[in-house]
Coordinates of C-alpha atoms in Angstrom, one line a residue:
X1233 CA 66.0 -18.3 -38.6
X1234 CA 63.4 -17.1 -41.1
X1235 CA 61.4 -13.9 -41.2
X1236 CA 58.0 -13.2 -42.7
X1237 CA 58.2 -11.7 -46.2
X1238 CA 57.7 -8.0 -46.0
X1239 CA 54.6 -6.6 -47.7
X1240 CA 55.0 -5.4 -51.3
X1241 CA 55.5 -1.7 -51.6
X1242 CA 52.2 0.2 -51.9
X1243 CA 50.1 -2.5 -50.1
X1244 CA 48.7 -2.2 -46.5
X1245 CA 48.0 -5.4 -44.6
X1246 CA 44.3 -6.0 -44.0
X1247 CA 43.4 -5.6 -40.3
X1248 CA 42.0 -8.6 -38.4
X1249 CA 38.2 -8.6 -37.9
X1250 CA 38.3 -10.9 -34.9
X1251 CA 37.5 -8.0 -32.6
X1252 CA 34.2 -7.3 -34.4
X1253 CA 33.3 -11.0 -34.3
X1254 CA 34.0 -11.2 -30.6
X1255 CA 32.0 -8.0 -29.9
X1256 CA 29.1 -9.5 -31.9
X1257 CA 29.3 -12.7 -29.9
X1258 CA 29.3 -10.8 -26.6
X1259 CA 26.5 -8.5 -27.6
X1260 CA 24.4 -11.5 -28.7
X1261 CA 25.1 -13.4 -25.4
X1262 CA 24.2 -10.4 -23.3
X1263 CA 21.1 -9.5 -25.3
X1264 CA 19.2 -12.7 -24.5
X1265 CA 19.1 -12.4 -20.7
X1266 CA 18.4 -8.7 -21.0
X1267 CA 15.6 -9.2 -23.6
X1268 CA 12.7 -8.4 -21.1
X1269 CA 13.8 -4.8 -21.1
X1270 CA 14.5 -2.5 -24.1
X1271 CA 18.3 -2.6 -23.3
X1272 CA 18.3 -6.2 -24.6
X1273 CA 16.9 -5.0 -27.9
X1274 CA 19.4 -2.3 -28.3
X1275 CA 22.3 -4.7 -27.6
X1276 CA 20.8 -7.2 -30.1
X1277 CA 20.6 -4.6 -32.9
X1278 CA 24.3 -3.6 -32.1
X1279 CA 25.2 -7.3 -32.2
X1280 CA 23.6 -7.9 -35.6
X1281 CA 25.2 -4.8 -37.1
X1282 CA 28.6 -5.6 -35.7
X1283 CA 28.4 -9.2 -36.8
X1284 CA 27.2 -8.2 -40.3
X1285 CA 30.2 -5.8 -40.7
X1286 CA 32.5 -8.6 -39.6
X1287 CA 31.0 -11.0 -42.1
X1288 CA 31.1 -8.5 -44.9
X1289 CA 34.9 -8.3 -44.6
X1290 CA 35.1 -12.1 -45.0
X1291 CA 38.0 -12.3 -42.5
X1292 CA 39.1 -14.1 -39.4
X1293 CA 36.5 -14.8 -36.7
X1294 CA 33.7 -15.7 -39.2
X1295 CA 32.3 -18.5 -37.1
X1296 CA 32.1 -16.2 -34.0
X1297 CA 30.4 -13.5 -36.1
X1298 CA 27.8 -16.0 -37.4
X1299 CA 27.1 -17.2 -33.8
X1300 CA 26.9 -13.6 -32.6
X1301 CA 24.4 -12.7 -35.3
X1302 CA 22.3 -15.7 -34.6
X1303 CA 22.3 -15.0 -30.8
X1304 CA 21.6 -11.3 -31.5
X1305 CA 18.6 -12.2 -33.7
X1306 CA 17.3 -14.4 -30.9
X1307 CA 17.8 -11.6 -28.4
X1308 CA 16.0 -9.2 -30.8
X1309 CA 13.1 -11.6 -31.3
X1310 CA 12.9 -12.2 -27.5
X1311 CA 12.8 -8.4 -26.9
X1312 CA 10.0 -8.1 -29.4
X1313 CA 8.1 -10.9 -27.8
X1314 CA 8.6 -9.4 -24.3
X1315 CA 7.3 -6.0 -25.6
X1316 CA 4.2 -7.7 -27.1
X1317 CA 3.5 -9.8 -24.0
X1318 CA 4.2 -6.8 -21.7
X1319 CA 1.8 -4.6 -23.7
X1320 CA -0.9 -7.3 -23.6
X1321 CA -0.3 -7.8 -19.9
X1322 CA -0.4 -4.1 -19.1
X1323 CA -3.6 -3.7 -21.2
X1324 CA -5.2 -6.6 -19.4
X1325 CA -4.0 -5.3 -16.0
X1326 CA -5.3 -1.8 -16.7
X1327 CA -8.6 -3.2 -17.7
X1328 CA -8.7 -5.4 -14.6
X1329 CA -7.8 -2.3 -12.5
X1330 CA -10.7 -0.4 -14.1
X1331 CA -13.1 -3.2 -13.5
X1332 CA -12.0 -3.5 -9.9
X1333 CA -12.3 0.2 -9.4
X1334 CA -15.8 0.2 -10.8
X1335 CA -16.8 -2.9 -9.0
X1336 CA -15.2 -1.9 -5.7
X1337 CA -15.8 1.8 -5.8
X1338 CA -18.0 2.6 -2.8
X1339 CA -18.2 -1.2 -2.0
X1340 CA -17.1 -0.2 1.5
X1341 CA -20.5 1.5 1.9
X1342 CA -22.6 -1.6 1.2
X1343 CA -24.1 -2.8 4.4
X1344 CA -23.7 0.6 6.1
X1345 CA -26.7 2.2 7.7
X1346 CA -27.6 5.4 5.7
X1347 CA -27.3 8.6 7.7
X1348 CA -30.3 10.6 9.0
X1349 CA -30.4 12.8 6.0
X1350 CA -32.9 15.6 5.3
X1351 CA -33.2 17.1 1.8
X1352 CA -34.9 20.3 0.6
X1353 CA -36.2 19.7 -2.9
X1354 CA -36.4 22.3 -5.7
X1355 CA -40.1 22.7 -5.0
X1356 CA -39.3 23.5 -1.3
X1357 CA -40.5 20.2 0.0
X1358 CA -38.5 18.7 3.0
X1359 CA -37.8 15.0 2.7
X1360 CA -36.2 13.1 5.6
X1361 CA -34.6 9.7 4.9
X1362 CA -35.8 8.4 8.2
X1363 CA -39.4 9.0 7.2
X1364 CA -39.0 6.7 4.2
X1365 CA -38.3 3.5 6.1
X1366 CA -40.5 0.7 4.8
X1367 CA -39.8 1.8 1.2
X1368 CA -36.8 1.2 -1.0
X1369 CA -35.0 4.4 -1.8
X1370 CA -32.8 5.2 -4.8
X1371 CA -30.6 8.3 -4.5
X1372 CA -28.8 9.4 -7.7
X1373 CA -25.9 11.9 -7.2
X1374 CA -25.5 13.6 -10.6
X1375 CA -24.1 16.7 -12.2
X1376 CA -26.1 18.7 -14.8
X1377 CA -24.6 19.1 -18.2
X1378 CA -22.8 15.7 -18.0
X1379 CA -23.9 13.3 -20.9
X1380 CA -23.6 10.2 -18.7
X1381 CA -25.8 11.9 -16.0
X1382 CA -28.4 12.8 -18.6
X1383 CA -28.6 9.2 -19.8
X1384 CA -29.0 8.1 -16.1
X1385 CA -31.8 10.6 -15.6
X1386 CA -33.6 9.2 -18.7
X1387 CA -33.3 5.6 -17.3
X1388 CA -34.4 6.8 -13.8
X1389 CA -37.4 8.6 -15.4
X1390 CA -38.4 5.3 -17.0
X1391 CA -38.0 3.5 -13.7
X1392 CA -40.0 6.3 -12.0
X1393 CA -42.9 5.7 -14.4
X1394 CA -42.7 1.9 -13.9
X1395 CA -42.6 1.5 -10.1
X1396 CA -45.1 2.4 -7.4
X1397 CA -44.1 5.4 -5.2
X1398 CA -45.4 3.4 -2.2
X1399 CA -42.7 0.8 -2.9
X1400 CA -39.7 2.7 -4.4
X1401 CA -38.8 6.4 -3.8
X1402 CA -36.4 7.9 -6.3
X1403 CA -34.5 11.1 -5.3
X1404 CA -31.8 13.0 -7.1
X1405 CA -29.0 15.1 -5.5
X1406 CA -27.6 17.6 -8.0
X1407 CA -24.0 18.6 -7.2
X1408 CA -24.4 22.1 -8.7
X1409 CA -26.4 25.3 -8.6
X1410 CA -30.2 25.3 -9.2
X1411 CA -29.8 27.3 -12.4
X1412 CA -27.8 24.6 -13.9
X1413 CA -30.8 22.3 -13.9
X1414 CA -32.0 24.0 -17.0
X1415 CA -29.3 22.2 -18.9
X1416 CA -31.4 19.0 -18.8
X1417 CA -34.1 20.6 -21.0
X1418 CA -37.0 18.2 -21.7
X1419 CA -35.1 15.3 -20.0
X1420 CA -35.2 16.9 -16.6
X1421 CA -35.8 14.5 -13.7
X1422 CA -39.5 13.6 -13.1
X1423 CA -38.7 12.6 -9.5
X1424 CA -37.8 14.9 -6.6
X1425 CA -34.4 16.6 -6.8
X1426 CA -32.3 18.5 -4.2
X1427 CA -29.5 20.8 -5.3
X1428 CA -26.6 20.9 -2.8
X1429 CA -23.3 22.8 -3.1
X1430 CA -21.9 20.6 -0.3
X1431 CA -22.8 17.0 -0.3
X1432 CA -23.4 15.2 3.0
X1433 CA -21.7 12.0 3.9
X1434 CA -21.6 9.4 2.4
X1435 CA -22.6 11.0 -0.8
X1436 CA -19.6 13.3 -0.6
X1437 CA -17.6 10.1 -1.3
X1438 CA -18.7 10.4 -5.0
X1439 CA -15.7 10.7 -7.3
X1440 CA -17.6 9.9 -10.6
X1441 CA -20.9 11.1 -11.8
X1442 CA -23.5 9.7 -11.8
X1443 CA -23.2 7.5 -8.7
X1444 CA -26.4 5.9 -7.5
X1445 CA -27.1 4.6 -4.0
X1446 CA -29.8 1.9 -3.3
X1447 CA -31.2 1.9 0.2
X1448 CA -33.3 -1.0 1.5
X1449 CA -36.5 -0.8 3.6
X1450 CA -34.5 -0.8 6.8
X1451 CA -32.3 2.2 5.8
X1452 CA -29.2 0.1 4.9
X1453 CA -27.2 0.8 1.7
X1454 CA -27.3 -2.4 -0.2
X1455 CA -25.8 -1.4 -3.6
X1456 CA -23.9 1.4 -5.2
X1457 CA -23.4 1.8 -9.0
X1458 CA -21.0 4.1 -10.8
X1459 CA -21.8 5.5 -14.3
X1460 CA -25.1 5.4 -16.1
X1461 CA -26.9 2.1 -16.0
X1462 CA -29.6 0.5 -18.2
X1463 CA -33.1 0.7 -16.8
X1464 CA -33.2 -3.1 -16.4
X1465 CA -30.2 -3.0 -14.0
X1466 CA -31.8 -0.1 -12.1
X1467 CA -35.1 -1.9 -11.8
X1468 CA -33.3 -5.1 -10.5
X1469 CA -31.4 -3.2 -7.8
X1470 CA -34.3 -0.9 -6.9
X1471 CA -36.6 -3.9 -6.2
X1472 CA -34.0 -6.3 -4.7
X1473 CA -34.6 -8.0 -1.4
X1474 CA -33.4 -6.2 1.7
X1475 CA -29.8 -6.5 3.0
X1476 CA -29.6 -9.6 5.2
X1477 CA -26.4 -9.2 7.2
X1478 CA -26.1 -7.0 10.3
X1479 CA -25.7 -3.4 9.2
X1480 CA -22.6 -1.5 10.1
X1481 CA -23.1 1.7 12.1
X1482 CA -20.5 4.0 10.7
X1483 CA -19.9 7.7 11.3
X1484 CA -18.4 10.1 8.8
X1485 CA -14.6 10.3 8.8
X1486 CA -13.1 12.8 11.3
X1487 CA -10.6 15.4 10.1
X1488 CA -8.3 15.9 13.0
X1489 CA -5.4 18.4 13.7
X1490 CA -2.5 16.9 15.6
X1491 CA -1.5 19.8 17.8
X1492 CA 1.7 19.1 19.8
X1493 CA 0.3 20.9 22.7
X1494 CA -2.6 18.5 23.0
X1495 CA -2.6 15.1 24.7
X1496 CA -2.7 13.2 27.9
X1497 CA 0.8 11.8 27.8
X1498 CA 4.2 13.1 28.8
X1499 CA 7.7 11.7 28.1
X1500 CA 10.9 11.6 30.0
X1501 CA 14.2 9.9 29.1
X1502 CA 14.7 6.5 30.7
X1503 CA 18.1 5.4 29.3
X1504 CA 20.3 5.6 26.3
X1505 CA 23.0 3.4 24.7
X1506 CA 25.6 4.4 22.2
X1507 CA 26.3 2.2 19.1
X1508 CA 29.0 2.5 16.4
X1509 CA 27.4 2.8 12.9
X1510 CA 23.9 1.5 13.6
X1511 CA 22.0 0.6 10.4
X1512 CA 18.5 -0.3 11.4
X1513 CA 16.2 -1.3 14.2
X1514 CA 13.0 -3.1 15.0
X1515 CA 11.0 -4.2 18.1
X1516 CA 10.4 -7.9 18.9
X1517 CA 10.3 -10.3 21.9
X1518 CA 13.8 -11.8 21.4
X1519 CA 13.8 -14.2 24.4
X1520 CA 10.1 -15.1 24.4
X1521 CA 9.6 -13.7 27.9
X1522 CA 6.5 -11.8 27.0
X1523 CA 8.2 -8.4 26.9
X1524 CA 9.5 -6.6 23.8
X1525 CA 13.1 -5.8 23.1
X1526 CA 14.9 -3.4 20.7
X1527 CA 16.9 -5.1 18.0
X1528 CA 19.7 -3.1 16.3
X1529 CA 21.9 -4.1 13.4
X1530 CA 25.2 -2.3 13.0
X1531 CA 27.7 -2.1 10.1
X1532 CA 30.0 -4.9 11.4
X1533 CA 27.4 -6.5 10.8
X1534 CA 26.2 -7.6 14.2
X1535 CA 22.8 -7.8 16.0
X1536 CA 22.5 -6.1 19.4
X1537 CA 19.4 -6.9 21.6
X1538 CA 18.5 -4.4 24.3
X1539 CA 15.7 -5.1 26.8
X1540 CA 13.2 -2.6 28.3
X1541 CA 15.6 -1.9 31.1
X1542 CA 18.4 -0.7 28.8
X1543 CA 20.5 -3.9 29.3
X1544 CA 22.1 -5.4 26.2
X1545 CA 21.1 -9.1 26.5
X1546 CA 22.6 -10.4 23.3
X1547 CA 25.2 -9.6 20.6
X1548 CA 25.2 -11.8 17.6
X1549 CA 27.5 -11.6 14.5
X1550 CA 25.4 -11.6 11.3
X1551 CA 26.1 -12.7 7.7
X1552 CA 27.8 -10.2 5.4
X1553 CA 24.6 -9.5 3.6
X1554 CA 23.3 -7.5 6.6
X1555 CA 26.2 -5.0 6.4
X1556 CA 24.2 -2.5 4.4
X1557 CA 20.6 -3.1 5.5
X1558 CA 18.3 -0.2 6.2
X1559 CA 15.2 -2.3 7.3
X1560 CA 15.0 -5.3 9.6
X1561 CA 12.1 -7.3 11.0
X1562 CA 11.8 -10.3 13.3
X1563 CA 9.7 -13.3 12.5
X1564 CA 9.1 -16.7 14.0
X1565 CA 9.7 -20.3 12.8
X1566 CA 7.7 -22.9 14.8
X1567 CA 10.7 -25.3 14.9
X1568 CA 13.7 -22.9 14.9
X1569 CA 12.6 -19.9 16.8
X1570 CA 13.2 -16.2 15.9
X1571 CA 14.4 -15.2 12.4
X1572 CA 15.6 -11.9 11.2
X1573 CA 15.1 -10.4 7.7
X1574 CA 17.3 -7.6 6.5
X1575 CA 16.7 -5.5 3.4
X1576 CA 18.7 -2.6 1.9
X1577 CA 16.4 0.1 0.5
X1578 CA 16.3 -0.3 -3.3
X1579 CA 18.3 -3.5 -2.8
X1580 CA 17.9 -6.7 -4.8
X1581 CA 17.9 -9.3 -2.0
X1582 CA 16.3 -10.1 1.4
X1583 CA 18.7 -11.8 3.8
X1584 CA 17.3 -14.1 6.5
X1585 CA 19.3 -15.1 9.6
X1586 CA 18.4 -17.3 12.6
X1587 CA 18.9 -16.2 16.2
X1588 CA 22.5 -17.5 16.1
X1589 CA 23.5 -15.4 13.2
X1590 CA 23.5 -18.1 10.6
X1591 CA 22.2 -17.2 7.1
X1592 CA 19.2 -19.4 6.6
X1593 CA 18.3 -18.3 3.0
X1594 CA 18.0 -15.2 0.9
X1595 CA 15.5 -14.1 -1.6
X1596 CA 16.8 -12.3 -4.7
X1597 CA 15.4 -10.3 -7.6
X1598 CA 17.4 -8.7 -10.4
X1599 CA 14.7 -6.0 -10.7
X1600 CA 15.0 -4.8 -7.1
X1601 CA 12.9 -5.2 -3.9
X1602 CA 11.0 -2.4 -2.2
X1603 CA 10.0 -4.1 1.0
X1604 CA 9.5 -7.3 2.9
X1605 CA 7.5 -8.4 6.0
X1606 CA 6.8 -11.5 8.0
X1607 CA 3.3 -12.9 8.7
X1608 CA 1.8 -16.3 9.3
X1609 CA -0.3 -16.8 6.2
X1610 CA -1.5 -20.4 6.8
X1611 CA -1.8 -20.5 10.6
X1612 CA 0.8 -23.2 11.1
X1613 CA 2.9 -21.2 13.6
X1614 CA 5.7 -20.2 11.2
X1615 CA 5.8 -16.8 9.5
X1616 CA 5.9 -16.6 5.8
X1617 CA 7.3 -13.5 4.0
X1618 CA 5.6 -11.0 1.7
X1619 CA 8.0 -9.3 -0.7
X1620 CA 7.1 -6.2 -2.8
X1621 CA 9.0 -5.9 -6.0
X1622 CA 9.9 -3.3 -8.6
X1623 CA 8.4 -3.1 -12.1
X1624 CA 6.1 -5.9 -13.3
X1625 CA 7.5 -8.4 -10.8
X1626 CA 4.6 -7.7 -8.4
X1627 CA 4.0 -9.1 -4.9
X1628 CA 5.5 -12.4 -3.9
X1629 CA 4.7 -14.7 -1.0
X1630 CA 7.6 -16.8 0.2
X1631 CA 7.5 -19.8 2.5
X1632 CA 9.3 -20.0 5.8
X1633 CA 11.9 -22.1 3.9
X1634 CA 12.5 -19.5 1.2
X1635 CA 10.4 -21.0 -1.6
X1636 CA 8.0 -18.8 -3.6
X1637 CA 4.3 -19.7 -2.8
X1638 CA 2.5 -17.3 -5.2
X1639 CA 2.8 -14.1 -7.2
X1640 CA 0.4 -11.2 -7.8
X1641 CA 1.5 -9.3 -10.9
X1642 CA 1.3 -5.5 -11.0
X1643 CA 1.6 -2.8 -13.6
X1644 CA 4.1 -0.9 -11.5
X1645 CA 6.2 -1.0 -8.3
X1646 CA 4.7 -2.5 -5.2
X1647 CA 5.8 0.2 -2.8
X1648 CA 4.8 -1.0 0.6
X1649 CA 3.2 -4.1 2.1
X1650 CA 1.7 -5.3 5.4
X1651 CA 0.5 -8.6 6.7
X1652 CA -2.1 -9.5 9.4
X1653 CA -1.3 -13.0 10.3
X1654 CA -3.8 -15.8 10.7
X1655 CA -5.5 -16.4 14.1
X1656 CA -7.9 -19.0 15.4
X1657 CA -10.8 -16.9 14.4
X1658 CA -9.6 -15.0 11.3
X1659 CA -7.5 -15.9 8.2
X1660 CA -4.4 -13.9 7.2
X1661 CA -4.7 -10.8 5.0
X1662 CA -2.1 -9.1 2.9
X1663 CA -2.1 -5.4 2.1
X1664 CA -0.1 -3.6 -0.6
X1665 CA 0.1 -0.2 -2.3
X1666 CA 0.5 -0.5 -6.0
X1667 CA 0.3 1.7 -9.2
X1668 CA -2.3 4.4 -8.9
X1669 CA -1.9 4.6 -5.2
X1670 CA -4.7 2.2 -4.3
X1671 CA -4.4 -0.2 -1.4
X1672 CA -5.1 -3.7 -2.4
X1673 CA -6.3 -6.4 0.0
X1674 CA -5.5 -10.0 -0.7
X1675 CA -6.3 -13.3 1.0
X1676 CA -3.6 -15.7 2.1
X1677 CA -3.4 -17.2 -1.4
X1678 CA -3.0 -13.9 -3.3
X1679 CA -6.6 -13.6 -4.4
X1680 CA -7.9 -10.0 -4.5
X1681 CA -10.5 -9.3 -1.8
X1682 CA -10.9 -5.6 -2.7
X1683 CA -9.2 -2.5 -3.9
X1684 CA -9.4 0.5 -1.5
X1685 CA -9.7 3.6 -3.7
X1686 CA -7.2 6.4 -3.1
X1687 CA -9.7 9.2 -2.5
X1688 CA -7.7 11.8 -4.4
X1689 CA -4.3 10.7 -2.8
X1690 CA -1.3 8.8 -4.0
X1691 CA -0.3 6.6 -1.1
X1692 CA 3.4 6.5 -0.7
X1693 CA 3.5 4.2 2.4
X1694 CA 1.1 2.1 4.3
X1695 CA 0.8 -0.3 7.3
X1696 CA -1.8 -2.3 9.1
X1697 CA -2.2 -3.4 12.7
X1698 CA -4.7 -5.3 14.9
X1699 CA -6.1 -2.6 17.2
X1700 CA -7.6 -4.5 20.1
X1701 CA -8.7 -7.8 21.5
X1702 CA -11.7 -8.0 19.0
X1703 CA -9.1 -8.3 16.2
X1704 CA -10.3 -5.1 14.6
X1705 CA -7.8 -4.1 11.9
X1706 CA -6.9 -0.5 11.1
X1707 CA -4.9 0.5 8.0
X1708 CA -2.9 3.7 8.0
X1709 CA -1.8 5.2 4.7
X1710 CA 0.2 8.4 4.0
X1711 CA 0.2 10.1 0.7
X1712 CA 0.1 13.3 -1.2
X1713 CA -3.2 14.9 -2.0
X1714 CA -3.4 15.1 -5.8
X1715 CA -3.7 18.7 -6.8
X1716 CA -2.5 20.0 -3.5
X1717 CA 1.0 20.5 -2.0
X1718 CA 0.3 18.8 1.3
X1719 CA 0.1 15.2 2.4
X1720 CA -2.4 13.4 4.6
X1721 CA -2.5 10.4 6.9
X1722 CA -5.7 8.4 6.5
X1723 CA -6.8 5.6 8.8
X1724 CA -9.4 3.2 7.6
X1725 CA -10.8 -0.3 8.2
X1726 CA -10.5 -3.3 5.9
X1727 CA -13.5 -2.3 4.0
X1728 CA -12.0 1.0 3.2
X1729 CA -14.1 3.2 5.4
X1730 CA -12.1 6.1 6.7
X1731 CA -12.1 6.6 10.5
X1732 CA -10.0 9.7 10.6
X1733 CA -7.5 11.7 8.6
X1734 CA -5.0 14.5 9.3
X1735 CA -2.7 16.7 7.4
X1736 CA 0.9 15.7 8.0
X1737 CA 4.2 16.9 6.8
X1738 CA 6.6 14.0 5.9
X1739 CA 8.8 15.7 3.3
X1740 CA 10.4 13.0 1.2
X1741 CA 10.7 10.7 4.2
X1742 CA 7.6 8.7 3.3
X1743 CA 9.3 7.0 0.3
X1744 CA 12.7 6.4 1.9
X1745 CA 12.5 6.0 5.7
X1746 CA 10.2 5.0 8.5
X1747 CA 7.4 7.5 9.1
X1748 CA 5.2 5.6 11.5
X1749 CA 5.0 2.7 13.9
X1750 CA 2.3 1.0 15.9
X1751 CA 2.2 -0.1 19.5
X1752 CA 0.4 0.2 22.8
X1753 CA 2.1 3.5 23.9
X1754 CA 0.0 4.1 27.0
X1755 CA -0.7 0.5 28.2
X1756 CA -4.5 0.7 27.7
X1757 CA -4.7 -2.5 25.7
X1758 CA -5.2 -0.8 22.3
X1759 CA -2.7 -0.1 19.6
X1760 CA -1.7 3.5 18.9
X1761 CA 0.1 5.0 15.9
X1762 CA 3.3 6.9 16.3
X1763 CA 3.7 9.4 13.5
X1764 CA 6.9 11.2 12.6
X1765 CA 6.4 14.8 11.8
X1766 CA 9.5 16.9 10.9
X1767 CA 9.7 20.0 13.1
X1768 CA 7.4 18.5 15.7
X1769 CA 8.6 15.1 16.7
X1770 CA 6.9 11.8 17.3
X1771 CA 3.1 12.2 17.7
X1772 CA 1.2 9.4 19.5
X1773 CA -2.3 9.1 18.0
X1774 CA -5.1 6.7 19.1
X1775 CA -7.0 4.5 16.7
X1776 CA -9.8 7.0 16.7
X1777 CA -7.5 9.9 15.7
X1778 CA -7.0 11.6 19.1
X1779 CA -3.5 13.1 19.7
X1780 CA -2.3 11.6 23.0
X1781 CA 1.0 13.4 23.1
X1782 CA 4.1 14.5 21.3
X1783 CA 7.7 13.5 21.9
X1784 CA 9.8 16.4 20.6
X1785 CA 12.6 15.3 18.4
X1786 CA 14.9 17.0 15.9
X1787 CA 17.2 15.3 13.4
X1788 CA 17.3 12.1 11.5
X1789 CA 15.9 8.9 12.9
X1790 CA 17.0 5.4 11.7
X1791 CA 14.0 3.9 13.4
X1792 CA 11.6 4.0 16.3
X1793 CA 9.0 1.8 18.0
X1794 CA 7.3 0.9 21.3
X1795 CA 8.6 -1.4 24.0
X1796 CA 6.0 -2.9 26.3
X1797 CA 7.4 -3.9 29.6
X1798 CA 6.2 -5.2 32.9
X1799 CA 3.0 -3.8 34.5
X1800 CA 1.9 -2.3 31.1
X1801 CA 4.7 0.3 31.3
X1802 CA 5.6 1.5 27.8
X1803 CA 8.7 3.0 26.3
X1804 CA 9.2 4.8 23.0
X1805 CA 12.6 3.9 21.6
X1806 CA 14.4 5.9 19.0
X1807 CA 17.6 5.1 17.0
X1808 CA 19.6 8.1 15.8
X1809 CA 23.0 8.1 14.1
X1810 CA 24.9 6.7 17.1
X1811 CA 22.5 6.3 20.0
X1812 CA 19.4 4.2 21.1
X1813 CA 17.3 6.2 23.5
X1814 CA 14.2 5.1 25.5
X1815 CA 11.6 7.5 26.8
X1816 CA 9.0 6.7 29.5
X1817 CA 5.4 7.3 28.6
X1818 CA 3.3 8.5 31.5
X1819 CA 0.1 10.4 32.0
X1820 CA 0.4 14.1 32.5
X1821 CA -0.4 15.2 36.1
X1822 CA -3.7 16.7 35.0
X1823 CA -4.7 13.5 33.2
X1824 CA -3.6 11.3 36.1
X1825 CA -5.7 13.4 38.5
X1826 CA -8.7 13.2 36.3
X1827 CA -8.3 9.4 36.0
X1828 CA -8.1 9.0 39.8
X1829 CA -11.2 11.2 40.2
X1830 CA -13.1 9.2 37.6
X1831 CA -12.1 5.9 39.4
X1832 CA -13.5 7.3 42.7

């Protein structure tokens, strides 16, 4: 047996550099798939440095070090390209958002009949808008001392000198004190001006000065511009043909207070069922009998279906992916019946199961998924899925077979989504809250219909529902008031006109748990909203903002909804940590007596 020759005295063996070469190779390999984020660039730099050190020692592992360096350089270049493309995309997206905001700002007011407004001018003259029918009216809401407003006044002065007062009337509403009008100096308005500390609706919707409203000869708002405009644009809008569609009769938004003592409804417990480790719930017609059921997913995971009588009518084992879900929703496939989606909050996959508990498909994203909802986009009888993503991944539409249909890119997280499915008379619409808190409305192909401005709020969550048989849609959004400590719930139509709003305390629940649901709580044929208010309970609110009643509740809810049973009897169901409870919804004795008296 032979032994290796011992090293000469005074010499230390050179350590192997294979470890550095392997590290460089691994860093290079990992840097390429992570290149879209800055982490990939950091790993690539580390890979280049590690590989260079290994090569400088001219030892074992040289081929691996070379490959590691090459891969790391590719990863570094990919990261640089991703940063450049991301910057260009973000710049373009911000520009598009700004253009949409300018274009769509107050677009909801176009076609709305102007209010019966009466103004007191600086000269003491009283001017009623109703008395100006037969003439086109231009109303400029401005602020003295603002350079853009001063430029707009100059353009309007030029227009005032150019048009006949018998054809076009120009009025100004200054949103400051009369003394501030001196700031205009020689460029003061030559037309009539009223100074108002408190602007009337809809002029109180102004968030940027100057904002100019154009009213046709029939008293209908037919155009709104934001910022100063050249006189040619003002002339074109001031002398345009009248609005041709039927005008919308709209009232100012109502600020309501949801007093738990108010309302016409009372609640009593109907039944309760205990569950071990429930995770999430939703409401759907499981067996297609025309009445809704409560669907509960537990940690096993298994699906439990409970009808309006409190009887468990089905228990179905589910795929492993449903074990940690916090949100579920039922959809329909025209050939295969009911389907269930399950999503873990801040998860990276949506799991889809059929009614037998078989996994049909799942939709994954490495960046994370914020929410998913079913809705029939194309009217073929099968629900597609809308998925809101993290980061730049945007909003995805997914077919009933799990294939991506289209993508709308965003410059931030798509927090919440809602779908109004297609009907025989109306196409599908998709709603989503994105960066900046705006609610975006899309058609069934992902084209932007409009952006509903936030009105000084950052919407944290949002939903939409068809209110009645006329297919009127109402959107409910909850968000913090910027500059204030409180939150508000705002209900508005698809055009963005607010019907009502109310202060509401949601704590941090709006971003991480269910805070509202919709359903016909009192059986009158119209959808109501059920709002969760910590310290008060579940408040039933009609689509016109009237508090119908409050179901007292303390503690954490995993979910809640409305079950509609036979003879229009409704139940509100709540899922707590270990119990599903149903509450009957009935008229109070006073309300029932008043209803009988009215019927007689």
